[in-house]
Coordinates of C-alpha atoms and ligand atoms in Angstrom, one line a residue:
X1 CA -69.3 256.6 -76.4
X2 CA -65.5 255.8 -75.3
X3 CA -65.1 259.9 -76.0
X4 CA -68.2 260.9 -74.0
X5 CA -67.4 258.8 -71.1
X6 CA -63.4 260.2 -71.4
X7 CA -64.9 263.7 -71.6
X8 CA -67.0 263.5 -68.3
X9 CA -64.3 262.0 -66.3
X10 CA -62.0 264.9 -67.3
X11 CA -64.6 267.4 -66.3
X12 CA -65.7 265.9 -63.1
X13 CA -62.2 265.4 -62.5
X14 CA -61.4 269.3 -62.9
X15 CA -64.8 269.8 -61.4
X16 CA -63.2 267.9 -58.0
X17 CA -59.4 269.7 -58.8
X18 CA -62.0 273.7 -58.2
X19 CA -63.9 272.0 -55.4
X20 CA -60.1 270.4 -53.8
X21 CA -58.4 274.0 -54.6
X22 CA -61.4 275.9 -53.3
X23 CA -61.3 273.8 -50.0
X24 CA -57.5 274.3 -49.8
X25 CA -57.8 277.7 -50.1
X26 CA -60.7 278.3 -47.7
X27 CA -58.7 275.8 -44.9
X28 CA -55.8 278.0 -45.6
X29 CA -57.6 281.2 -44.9
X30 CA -59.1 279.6 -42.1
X31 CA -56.1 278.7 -40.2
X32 CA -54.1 282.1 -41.1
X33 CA -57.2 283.3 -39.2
X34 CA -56.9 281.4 -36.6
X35 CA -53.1 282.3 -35.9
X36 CA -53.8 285.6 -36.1
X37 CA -56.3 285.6 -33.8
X38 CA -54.5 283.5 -31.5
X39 CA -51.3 286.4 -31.7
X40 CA -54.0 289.1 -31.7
X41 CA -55.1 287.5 -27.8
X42 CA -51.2 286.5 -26.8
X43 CA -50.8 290.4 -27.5
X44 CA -53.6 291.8 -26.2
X45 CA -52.9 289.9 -23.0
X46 CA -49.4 291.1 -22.8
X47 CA -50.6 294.7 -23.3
X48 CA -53.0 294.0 -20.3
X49 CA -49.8 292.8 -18.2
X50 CA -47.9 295.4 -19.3
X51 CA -50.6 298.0 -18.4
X52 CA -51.0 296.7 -15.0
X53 CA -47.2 296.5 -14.4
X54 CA -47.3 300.1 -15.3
X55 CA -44.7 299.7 -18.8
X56 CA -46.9 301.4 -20.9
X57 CA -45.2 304.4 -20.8
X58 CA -42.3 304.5 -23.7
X59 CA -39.1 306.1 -22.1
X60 CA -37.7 307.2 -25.5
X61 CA -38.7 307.9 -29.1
X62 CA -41.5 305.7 -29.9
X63 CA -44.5 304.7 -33.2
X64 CA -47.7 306.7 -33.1
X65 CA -49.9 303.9 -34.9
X66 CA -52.7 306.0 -36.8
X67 CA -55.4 303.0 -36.5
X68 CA -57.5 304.5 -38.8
X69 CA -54.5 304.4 -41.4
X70 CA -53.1 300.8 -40.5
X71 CA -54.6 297.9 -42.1
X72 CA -52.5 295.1 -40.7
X73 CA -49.9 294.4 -42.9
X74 CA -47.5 293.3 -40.3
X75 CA -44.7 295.2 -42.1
X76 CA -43.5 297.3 -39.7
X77 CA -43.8 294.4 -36.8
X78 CA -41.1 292.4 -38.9
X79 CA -39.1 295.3 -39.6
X80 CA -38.3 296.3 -35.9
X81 CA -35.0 294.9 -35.2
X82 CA -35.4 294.5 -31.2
X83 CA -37.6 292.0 -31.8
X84 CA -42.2 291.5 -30.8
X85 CA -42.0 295.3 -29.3
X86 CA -44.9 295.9 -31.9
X87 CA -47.8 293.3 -32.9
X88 CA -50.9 293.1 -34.3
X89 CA -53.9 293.3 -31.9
X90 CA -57.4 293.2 -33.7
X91 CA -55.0 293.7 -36.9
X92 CA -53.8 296.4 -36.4
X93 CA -50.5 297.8 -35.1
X94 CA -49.7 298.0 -31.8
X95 CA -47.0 298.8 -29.3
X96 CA -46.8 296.1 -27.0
X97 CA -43.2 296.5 -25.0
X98 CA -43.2 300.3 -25.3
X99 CA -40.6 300.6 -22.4
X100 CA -38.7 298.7 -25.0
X101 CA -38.6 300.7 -28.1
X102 CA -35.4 302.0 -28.4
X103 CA -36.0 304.4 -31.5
X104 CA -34.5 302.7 -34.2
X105 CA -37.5 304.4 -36.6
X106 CA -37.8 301.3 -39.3
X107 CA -41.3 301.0 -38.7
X108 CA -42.0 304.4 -39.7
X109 CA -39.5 303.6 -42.6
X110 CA -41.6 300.5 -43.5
X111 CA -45.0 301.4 -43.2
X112 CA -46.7 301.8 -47.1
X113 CA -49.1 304.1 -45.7
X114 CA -47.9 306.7 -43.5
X115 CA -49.9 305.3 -40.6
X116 CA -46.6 306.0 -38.2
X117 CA -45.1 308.7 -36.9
X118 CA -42.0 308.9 -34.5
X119 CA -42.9 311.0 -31.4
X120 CA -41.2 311.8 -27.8
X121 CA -43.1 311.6 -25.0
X122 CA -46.7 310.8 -24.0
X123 CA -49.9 312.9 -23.2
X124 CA -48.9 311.4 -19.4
X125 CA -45.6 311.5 -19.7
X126 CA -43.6 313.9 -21.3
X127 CA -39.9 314.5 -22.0
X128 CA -37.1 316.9 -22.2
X129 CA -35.7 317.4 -25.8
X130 CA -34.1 320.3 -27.2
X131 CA -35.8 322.1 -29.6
X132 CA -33.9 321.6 -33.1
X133 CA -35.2 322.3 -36.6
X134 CA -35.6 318.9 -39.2
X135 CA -31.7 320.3 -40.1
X136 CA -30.6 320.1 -36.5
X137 CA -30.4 323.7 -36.1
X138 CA -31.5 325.2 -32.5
X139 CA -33.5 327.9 -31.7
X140 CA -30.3 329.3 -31.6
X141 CA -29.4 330.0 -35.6
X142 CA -26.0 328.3 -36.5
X143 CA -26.0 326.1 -33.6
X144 CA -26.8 322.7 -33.9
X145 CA -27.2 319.4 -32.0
X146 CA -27.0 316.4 -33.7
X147 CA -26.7 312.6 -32.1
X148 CA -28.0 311.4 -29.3
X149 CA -27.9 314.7 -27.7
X150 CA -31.2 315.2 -29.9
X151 CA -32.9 312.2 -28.2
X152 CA -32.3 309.7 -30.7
X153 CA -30.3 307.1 -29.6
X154 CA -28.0 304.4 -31.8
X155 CA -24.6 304.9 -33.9
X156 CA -26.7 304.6 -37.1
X157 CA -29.0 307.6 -36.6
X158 CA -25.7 309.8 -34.8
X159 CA -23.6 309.2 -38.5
X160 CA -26.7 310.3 -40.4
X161 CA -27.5 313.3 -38.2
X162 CA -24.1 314.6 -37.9
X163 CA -23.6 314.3 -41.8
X164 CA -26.5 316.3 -42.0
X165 CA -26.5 318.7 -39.7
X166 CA -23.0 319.6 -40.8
X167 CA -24.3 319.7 -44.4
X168 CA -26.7 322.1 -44.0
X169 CA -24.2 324.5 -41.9
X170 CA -21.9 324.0 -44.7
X171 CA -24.7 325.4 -46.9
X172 CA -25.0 328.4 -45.1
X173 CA -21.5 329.4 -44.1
X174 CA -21.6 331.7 -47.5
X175 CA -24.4 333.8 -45.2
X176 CA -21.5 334.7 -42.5
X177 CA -18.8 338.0 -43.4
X178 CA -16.9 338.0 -40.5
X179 CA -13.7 336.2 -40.8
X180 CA -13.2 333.2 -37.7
X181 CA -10.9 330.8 -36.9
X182 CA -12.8 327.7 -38.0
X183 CA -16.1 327.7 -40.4
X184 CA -17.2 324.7 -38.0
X185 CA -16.3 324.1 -34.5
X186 CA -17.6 320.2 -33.5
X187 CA -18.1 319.5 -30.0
X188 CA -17.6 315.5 -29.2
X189 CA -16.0 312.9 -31.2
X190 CA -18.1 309.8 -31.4
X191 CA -20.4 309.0 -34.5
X192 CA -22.2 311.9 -35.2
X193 CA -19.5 314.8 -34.6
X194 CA -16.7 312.1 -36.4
X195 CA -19.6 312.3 -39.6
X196 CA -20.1 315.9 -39.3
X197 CA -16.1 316.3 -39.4
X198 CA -15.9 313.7 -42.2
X199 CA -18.4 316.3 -43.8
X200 CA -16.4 319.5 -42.8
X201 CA -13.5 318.0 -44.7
X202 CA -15.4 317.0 -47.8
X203 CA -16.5 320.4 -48.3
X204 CA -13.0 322.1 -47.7
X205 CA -14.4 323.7 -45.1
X206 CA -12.0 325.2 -42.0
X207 CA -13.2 323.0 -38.9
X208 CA -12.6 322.0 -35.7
X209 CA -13.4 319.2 -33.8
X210 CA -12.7 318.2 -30.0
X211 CA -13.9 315.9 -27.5
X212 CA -12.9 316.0 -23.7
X213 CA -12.1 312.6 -23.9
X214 CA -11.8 310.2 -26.7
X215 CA -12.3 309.5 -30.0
X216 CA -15.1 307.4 -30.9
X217 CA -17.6 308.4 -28.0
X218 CA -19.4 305.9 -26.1
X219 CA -18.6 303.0 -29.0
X220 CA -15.0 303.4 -27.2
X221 CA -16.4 302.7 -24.0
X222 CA -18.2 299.8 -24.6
X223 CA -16.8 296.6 -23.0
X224 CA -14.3 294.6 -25.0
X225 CA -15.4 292.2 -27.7
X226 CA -19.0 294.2 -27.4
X227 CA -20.9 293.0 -29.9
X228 CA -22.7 296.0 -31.4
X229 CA -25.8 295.8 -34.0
X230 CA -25.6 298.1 -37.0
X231 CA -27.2 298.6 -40.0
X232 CA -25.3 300.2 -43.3
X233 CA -23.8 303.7 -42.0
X234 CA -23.0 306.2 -44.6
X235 CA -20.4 308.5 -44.1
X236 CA -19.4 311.6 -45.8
X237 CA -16.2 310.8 -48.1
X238 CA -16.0 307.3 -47.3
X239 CA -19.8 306.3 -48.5
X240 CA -21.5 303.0 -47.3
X241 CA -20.5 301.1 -44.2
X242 CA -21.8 297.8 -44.2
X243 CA -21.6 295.0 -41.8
X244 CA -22.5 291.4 -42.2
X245 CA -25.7 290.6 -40.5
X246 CA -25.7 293.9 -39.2
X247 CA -23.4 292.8 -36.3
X248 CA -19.7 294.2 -35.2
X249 CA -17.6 293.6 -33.0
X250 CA -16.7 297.2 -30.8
X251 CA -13.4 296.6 -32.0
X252 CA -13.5 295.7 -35.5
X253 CA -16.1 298.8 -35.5
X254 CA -13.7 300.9 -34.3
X255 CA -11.1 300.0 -36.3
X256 CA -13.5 300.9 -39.0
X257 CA -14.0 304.4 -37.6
X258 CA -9.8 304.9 -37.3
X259 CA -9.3 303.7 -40.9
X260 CA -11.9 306.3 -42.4
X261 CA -9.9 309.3 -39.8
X262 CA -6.5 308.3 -41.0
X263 CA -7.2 307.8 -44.5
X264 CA -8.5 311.1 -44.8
X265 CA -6.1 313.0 -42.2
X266 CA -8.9 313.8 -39.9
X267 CA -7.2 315.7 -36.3
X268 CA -9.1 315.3 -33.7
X269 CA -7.8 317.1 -30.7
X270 CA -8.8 315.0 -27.8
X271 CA -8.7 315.6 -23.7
X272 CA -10.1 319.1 -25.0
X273 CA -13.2 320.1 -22.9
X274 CA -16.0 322.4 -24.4
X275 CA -16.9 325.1 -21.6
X276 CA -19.1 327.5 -23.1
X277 CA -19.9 329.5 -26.0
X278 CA -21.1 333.2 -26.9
X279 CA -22.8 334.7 -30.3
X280 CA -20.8 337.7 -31.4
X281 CA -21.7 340.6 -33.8
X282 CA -24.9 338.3 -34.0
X283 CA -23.4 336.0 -36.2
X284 CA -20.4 334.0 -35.3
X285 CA -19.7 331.9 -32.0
X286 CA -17.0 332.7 -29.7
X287 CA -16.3 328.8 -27.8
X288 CA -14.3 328.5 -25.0
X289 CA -12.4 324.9 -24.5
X290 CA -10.4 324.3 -21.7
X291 CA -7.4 324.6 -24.1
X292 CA -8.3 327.9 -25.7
X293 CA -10.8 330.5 -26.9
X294 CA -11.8 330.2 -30.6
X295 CA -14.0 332.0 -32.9
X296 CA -16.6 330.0 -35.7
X297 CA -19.3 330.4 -38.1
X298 CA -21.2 327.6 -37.6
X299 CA -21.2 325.1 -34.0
X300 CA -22.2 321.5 -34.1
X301 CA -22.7 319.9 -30.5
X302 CA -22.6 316.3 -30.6
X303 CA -22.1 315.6 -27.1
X304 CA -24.1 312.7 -26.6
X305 CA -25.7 312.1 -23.3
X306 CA -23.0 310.0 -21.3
X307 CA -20.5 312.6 -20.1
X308 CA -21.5 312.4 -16.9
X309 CA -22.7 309.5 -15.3
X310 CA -25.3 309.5 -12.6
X311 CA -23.9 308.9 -9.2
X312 CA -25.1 306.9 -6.1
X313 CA -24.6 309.7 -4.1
X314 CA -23.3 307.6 -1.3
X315 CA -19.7 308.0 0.6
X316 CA -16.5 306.7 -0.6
X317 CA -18.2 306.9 -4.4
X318 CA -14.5 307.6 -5.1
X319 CA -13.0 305.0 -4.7
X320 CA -10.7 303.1 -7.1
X321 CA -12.7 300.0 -7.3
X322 CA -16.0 301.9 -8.2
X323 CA -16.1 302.4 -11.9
X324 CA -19.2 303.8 -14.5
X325 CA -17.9 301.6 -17.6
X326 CA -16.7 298.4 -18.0
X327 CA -14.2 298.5 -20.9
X328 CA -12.0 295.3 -20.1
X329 CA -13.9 292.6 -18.2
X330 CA -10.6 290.3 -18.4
X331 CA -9.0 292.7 -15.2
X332 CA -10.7 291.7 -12.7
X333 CA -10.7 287.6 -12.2
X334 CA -11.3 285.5 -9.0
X335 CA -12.6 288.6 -8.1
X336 CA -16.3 289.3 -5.9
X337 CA -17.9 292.1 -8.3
X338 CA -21.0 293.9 -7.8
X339 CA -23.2 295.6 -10.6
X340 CA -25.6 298.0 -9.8
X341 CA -28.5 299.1 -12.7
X342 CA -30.7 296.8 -15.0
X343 CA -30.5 298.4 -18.2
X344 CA -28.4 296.8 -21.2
X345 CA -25.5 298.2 -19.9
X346 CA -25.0 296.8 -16.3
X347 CA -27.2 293.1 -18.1
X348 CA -24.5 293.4 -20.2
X349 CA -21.7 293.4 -17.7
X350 CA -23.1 290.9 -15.5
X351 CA -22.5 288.4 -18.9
X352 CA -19.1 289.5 -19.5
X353 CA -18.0 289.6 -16.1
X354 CA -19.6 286.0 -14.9
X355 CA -17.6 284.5 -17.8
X356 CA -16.5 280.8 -16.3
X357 CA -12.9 281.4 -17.1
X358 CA -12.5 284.9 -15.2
X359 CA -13.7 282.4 -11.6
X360 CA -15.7 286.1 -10.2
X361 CA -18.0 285.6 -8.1
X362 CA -21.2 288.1 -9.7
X363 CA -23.8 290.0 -7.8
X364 CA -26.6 292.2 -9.9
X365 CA -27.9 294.3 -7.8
X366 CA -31.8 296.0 -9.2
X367 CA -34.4 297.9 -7.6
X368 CA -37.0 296.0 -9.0
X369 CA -38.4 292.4 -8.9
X370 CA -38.1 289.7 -11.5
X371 CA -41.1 291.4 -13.4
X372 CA -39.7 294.5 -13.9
X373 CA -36.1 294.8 -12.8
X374 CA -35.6 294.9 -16.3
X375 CA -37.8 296.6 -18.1
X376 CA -35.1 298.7 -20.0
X377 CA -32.8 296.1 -21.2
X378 CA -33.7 294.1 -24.6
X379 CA -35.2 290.7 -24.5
X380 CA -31.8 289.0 -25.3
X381 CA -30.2 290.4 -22.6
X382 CA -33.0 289.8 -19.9
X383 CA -32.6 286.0 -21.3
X384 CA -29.0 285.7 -21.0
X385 CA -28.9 286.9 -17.3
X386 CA -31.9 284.8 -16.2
X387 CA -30.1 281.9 -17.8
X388 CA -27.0 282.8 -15.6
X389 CA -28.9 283.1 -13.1
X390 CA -30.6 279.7 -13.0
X391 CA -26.8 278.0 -14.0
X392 CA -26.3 280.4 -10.1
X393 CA -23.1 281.9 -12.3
X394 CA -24.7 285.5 -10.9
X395 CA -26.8 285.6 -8.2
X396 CA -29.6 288.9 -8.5
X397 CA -30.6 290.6 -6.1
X398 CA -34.0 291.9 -6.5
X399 CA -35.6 295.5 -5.0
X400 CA -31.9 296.1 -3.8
X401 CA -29.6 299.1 -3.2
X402 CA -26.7 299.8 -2.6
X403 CA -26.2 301.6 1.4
X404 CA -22.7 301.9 1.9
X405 CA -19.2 301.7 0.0
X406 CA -16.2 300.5 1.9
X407 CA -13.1 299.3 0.4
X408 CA -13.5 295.5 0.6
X409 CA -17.4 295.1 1.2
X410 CA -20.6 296.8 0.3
X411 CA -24.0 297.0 2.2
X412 CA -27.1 296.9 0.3
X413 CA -30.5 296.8 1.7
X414 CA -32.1 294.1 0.1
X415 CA -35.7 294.3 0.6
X416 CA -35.5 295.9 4.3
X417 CA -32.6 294.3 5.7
X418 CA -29.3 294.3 5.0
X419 CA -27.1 292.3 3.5
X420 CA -23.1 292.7 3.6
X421 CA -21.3 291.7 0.5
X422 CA -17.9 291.4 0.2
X423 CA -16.3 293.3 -2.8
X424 CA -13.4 294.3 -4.6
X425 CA -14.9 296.2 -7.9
X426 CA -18.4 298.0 -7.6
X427 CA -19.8 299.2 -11.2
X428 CA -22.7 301.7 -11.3
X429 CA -24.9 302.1 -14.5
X430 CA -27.8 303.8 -13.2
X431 CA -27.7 306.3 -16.4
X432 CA -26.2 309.7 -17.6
X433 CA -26.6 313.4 -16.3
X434 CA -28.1 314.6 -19.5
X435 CA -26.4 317.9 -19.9
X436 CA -29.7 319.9 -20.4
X437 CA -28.8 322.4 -18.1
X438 CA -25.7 323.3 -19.8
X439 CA -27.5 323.7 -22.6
X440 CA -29.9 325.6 -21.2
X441 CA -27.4 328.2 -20.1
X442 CA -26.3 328.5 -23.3
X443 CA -29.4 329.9 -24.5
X444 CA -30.8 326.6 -26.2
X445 CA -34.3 325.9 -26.0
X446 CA -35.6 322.5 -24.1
X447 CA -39.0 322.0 -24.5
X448 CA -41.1 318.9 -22.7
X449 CA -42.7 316.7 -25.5
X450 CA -46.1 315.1 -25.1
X451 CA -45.9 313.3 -28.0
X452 CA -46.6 316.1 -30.6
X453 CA -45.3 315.0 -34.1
X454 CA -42.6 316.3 -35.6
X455 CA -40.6 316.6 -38.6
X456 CA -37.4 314.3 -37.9
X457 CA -34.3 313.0 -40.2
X458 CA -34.1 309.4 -39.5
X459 CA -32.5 306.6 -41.7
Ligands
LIG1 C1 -24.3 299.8 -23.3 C2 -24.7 300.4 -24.6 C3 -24.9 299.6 -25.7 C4 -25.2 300.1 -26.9 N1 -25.4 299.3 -28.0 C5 -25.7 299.8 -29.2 C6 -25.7 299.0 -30.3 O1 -25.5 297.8 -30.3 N2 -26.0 299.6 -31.5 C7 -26.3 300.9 -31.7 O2 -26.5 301.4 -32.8 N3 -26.2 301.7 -30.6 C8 -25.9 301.2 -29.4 N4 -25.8 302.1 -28.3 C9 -26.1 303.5 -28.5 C10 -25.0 304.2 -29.2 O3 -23.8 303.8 -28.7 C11 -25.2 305.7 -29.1 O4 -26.5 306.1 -29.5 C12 -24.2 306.5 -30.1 O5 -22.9 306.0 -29.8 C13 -24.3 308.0 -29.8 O6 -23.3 308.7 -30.6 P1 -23.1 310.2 -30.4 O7 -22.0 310.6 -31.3 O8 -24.4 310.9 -30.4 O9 -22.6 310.4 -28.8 P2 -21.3 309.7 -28.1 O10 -20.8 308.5 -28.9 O11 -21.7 309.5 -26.7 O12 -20.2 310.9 -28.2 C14 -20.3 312.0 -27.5 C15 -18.9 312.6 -27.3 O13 -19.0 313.9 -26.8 C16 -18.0 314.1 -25.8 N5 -18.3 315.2 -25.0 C17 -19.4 315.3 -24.1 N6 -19.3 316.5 -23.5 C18 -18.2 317.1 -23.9 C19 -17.7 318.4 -23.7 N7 -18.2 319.3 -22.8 N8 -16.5 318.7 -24.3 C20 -15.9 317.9 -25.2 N9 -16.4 316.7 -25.5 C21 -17.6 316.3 -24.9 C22 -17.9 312.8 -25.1 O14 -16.7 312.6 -24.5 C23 -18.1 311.7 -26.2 O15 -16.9 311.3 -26.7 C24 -25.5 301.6 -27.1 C25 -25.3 302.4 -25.9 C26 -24.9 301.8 -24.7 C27 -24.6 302.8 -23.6

């Protein structure tokens, strides 16, 4: 009797432990529903904004989300490193921020169904890109264009492409019987033409690299102290790069970069501008630098996309105190400074410049209002200068410009009327002449994308 009475307690017991785990699980469910759901709306409603504010158009290399391929996994929303640009909406993918996707491609990397693809452009909104094969080769055979020059931005993807690009020249040097000067001639030395010489030299090959300014690119321009994000690079010779967190300071970076040159007796001839270049016999290239005329198999172009920075345009742009970078925020203290552009870089100045110690007084000076001023820069950067902002360390200027340059004040008209500030340093970053028409009269191909796919090499 004692045994039956044991026997029914232990089954009601495990009949109330299903009915208990069965409820937890259901509540469980329910609530993961309900969060979702919740996100799904917050997104959807963001999208809206976004729509209406006219930043639905991405500016750069962007996710194509197949919906009938997604099915909500959410892995390619935690893999993007700048943060909610995609969510789920109705569970599936979505591009929220597109005017913030800078291309760094780990979505596409992440999804396990193929239901991305990295495209330029838009049906509405299309953009210049030169035409280059998945090995970086133009429509012009044994020239190539790798880095940012290709329309993929960050250091990660320049190292990759440059390695690669020079690989596959490499491969097809044996194709070319004339003799040259150099196998491979590499125009620009920041990340991708410093990989595609690291490359060059791995392979024994005859090369030449030059950049008409210095070495390291736009990494050496970057502000003191920058701190610069950066997953694992992989260089020829040296192999793996690796950062902790991802995270380097410009300098440490750099040191990085002149470690890996000296080790492996790397010349870079620097202050060496590229002018032109010519195919001869229909096979090898005949490039003319402002320090000489030299004759190679194969030509790289890794020029980037910041030689030339775009200009106001106004008188007295020439001035000493007007600069396009901001390398060493620490020159100019108790000093009234003026920054003109929205984008990371000039966000990014505004915080180094406004720092309490350097006693400057800070204007920002945008075209847009507080809603869209900054619809380039990343959602750290928007935070940190709206938190200087409200501590008045800078004081914005919203749908500004600048009028007129004079040597110890500016004039910006400032929403209709103008406002006279005084100054002693003006820095523009409104952006970069891409150097399409050079390229163009060089014979290389730029089409307009509309967001066609293509075949790309991204880490
Ligand atoms: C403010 C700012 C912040 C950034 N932050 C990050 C970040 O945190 N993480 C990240 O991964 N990326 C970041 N980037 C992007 C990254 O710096 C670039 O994508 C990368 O450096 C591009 O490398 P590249 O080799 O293609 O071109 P570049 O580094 O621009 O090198 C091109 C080189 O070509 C040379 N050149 C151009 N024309 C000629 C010519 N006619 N003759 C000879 N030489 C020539 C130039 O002088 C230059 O040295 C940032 C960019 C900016 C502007």
């Amino acid at each position: 009797m004692q045994g039956l009475s044991h026997q029914i307690s232990l089954e009601l017991l495990s009949d109330y432990a299903g009915t208990f785990g069965f409820l937890l699980m259901t509540g469980i469910a329910v609530v993961s529903i309900m969060i979702k759901n919740k996100r799904s709306k917050k997104a959807v409603l963001t999208l809206e904004t976004n729509q209406s504010n006219n930043l639905h158009e991405p500016v750069s290399l962007h996710p194509e989300i197949n919906a009938a391929l997604c099915v909500g996994c959410g892995s390619c929303v935690k893999a993007c490193p700048e943060g909610k640009i995609l969510q789920l909406v109705n569970n599936k993918s979505s591009l929220v921020y597109p005017t913030k996707c800078v291309g760094h491609g780990a979505c596409e990397q992440t999804c396990p169904l193929g239901a991305i693809d990295l495209v330029f452009g838009t049906k509405t909104r299309g953009m210049e890109i030169p035409r280059i094969s998945p090995d970086f080769e133009t429509n012009i055979a044994g020239l190539y264009i790798a880095g940012e020059l290709g329309g993929m931005g960050l250091i990660r993807n320049a190292v990759k492409q440059g390695r690669l690009a020079s690989y596959h020249a490499i491969s097809k040097l044996k194709n070319v019987k004339h003799a040259t000067d150099v196998d491979i001639f590499i125009v620009g030395a920041g990340s991708a033409g410093f990989s595609a010489a690291l490359a060059a030299k791995e392979n024994n090959c005859r090369y030449k690299i030059i950049d008409q300014n210095t070495f390291g690119g736009t990494i050496y321009n970057f502000p003191r102290q920058k701190i610069v994000t950066s997953h694992p690079l992989e260089f020829p010779i040296a192999g793996q790069v690796k950062f902790k967190s991802n995270i380097v300071q410009k300098e440490k970076l750099l040191d990085v970069f002149t470690q890996i040159k000296d080790e492996n007796n790397l010349i870079i001839n620097e202050k060496e501008n590229f002018l032109s270049l010519k195919k001869l016999n229909n096979q090898i290239f005949s490039v003319e630098t402002s320090k000489g005329t030299y004759t190679a198999k194969k030509v790289i172009l890794c020029m980037g996309v910041r030689g030339t920075p775009r200009r106001l345009g106004l008188a007295n742009e020439d001035l000493p105190k007007v600069a396009y970078n901001l390398i060493d925020p620490s020159e100019y203290q108790n000093s009234s400074v003026a920054i003109v552009g929205g984008g990371n870089a000039g966000l990014e100045a505004a915080q180094y410049l406004s720092k309490s110690d350097l006693k400057n007084k800070v204007h920002l000076i945008v075209r847009g209002g507080p809603e869209n001023a900054f619809i380039k820069a990343n959602e750290r950067n928007q935070k940190l200068v709206f938190e200087l902002e409200k501590k008045k360390q800078i004081t914005i200027h919203y749908n500004s410009c600048v009028k007129v340059i004079e040597k110890d004040f500016i004039l910006i008209d400032k929403a209709g009327g103008d406002l006279k500030l005084a100054n002693h340093a003006l820095f523009i970053f409104a952006g970069a002449e891409v150097p399409f028409k050079f390229l163009m009269s060089l014979g290389v191909t730029i089409d307009k994308a509309h967001g066609e796919k293509r075949k790309l090499s991204i880490a």
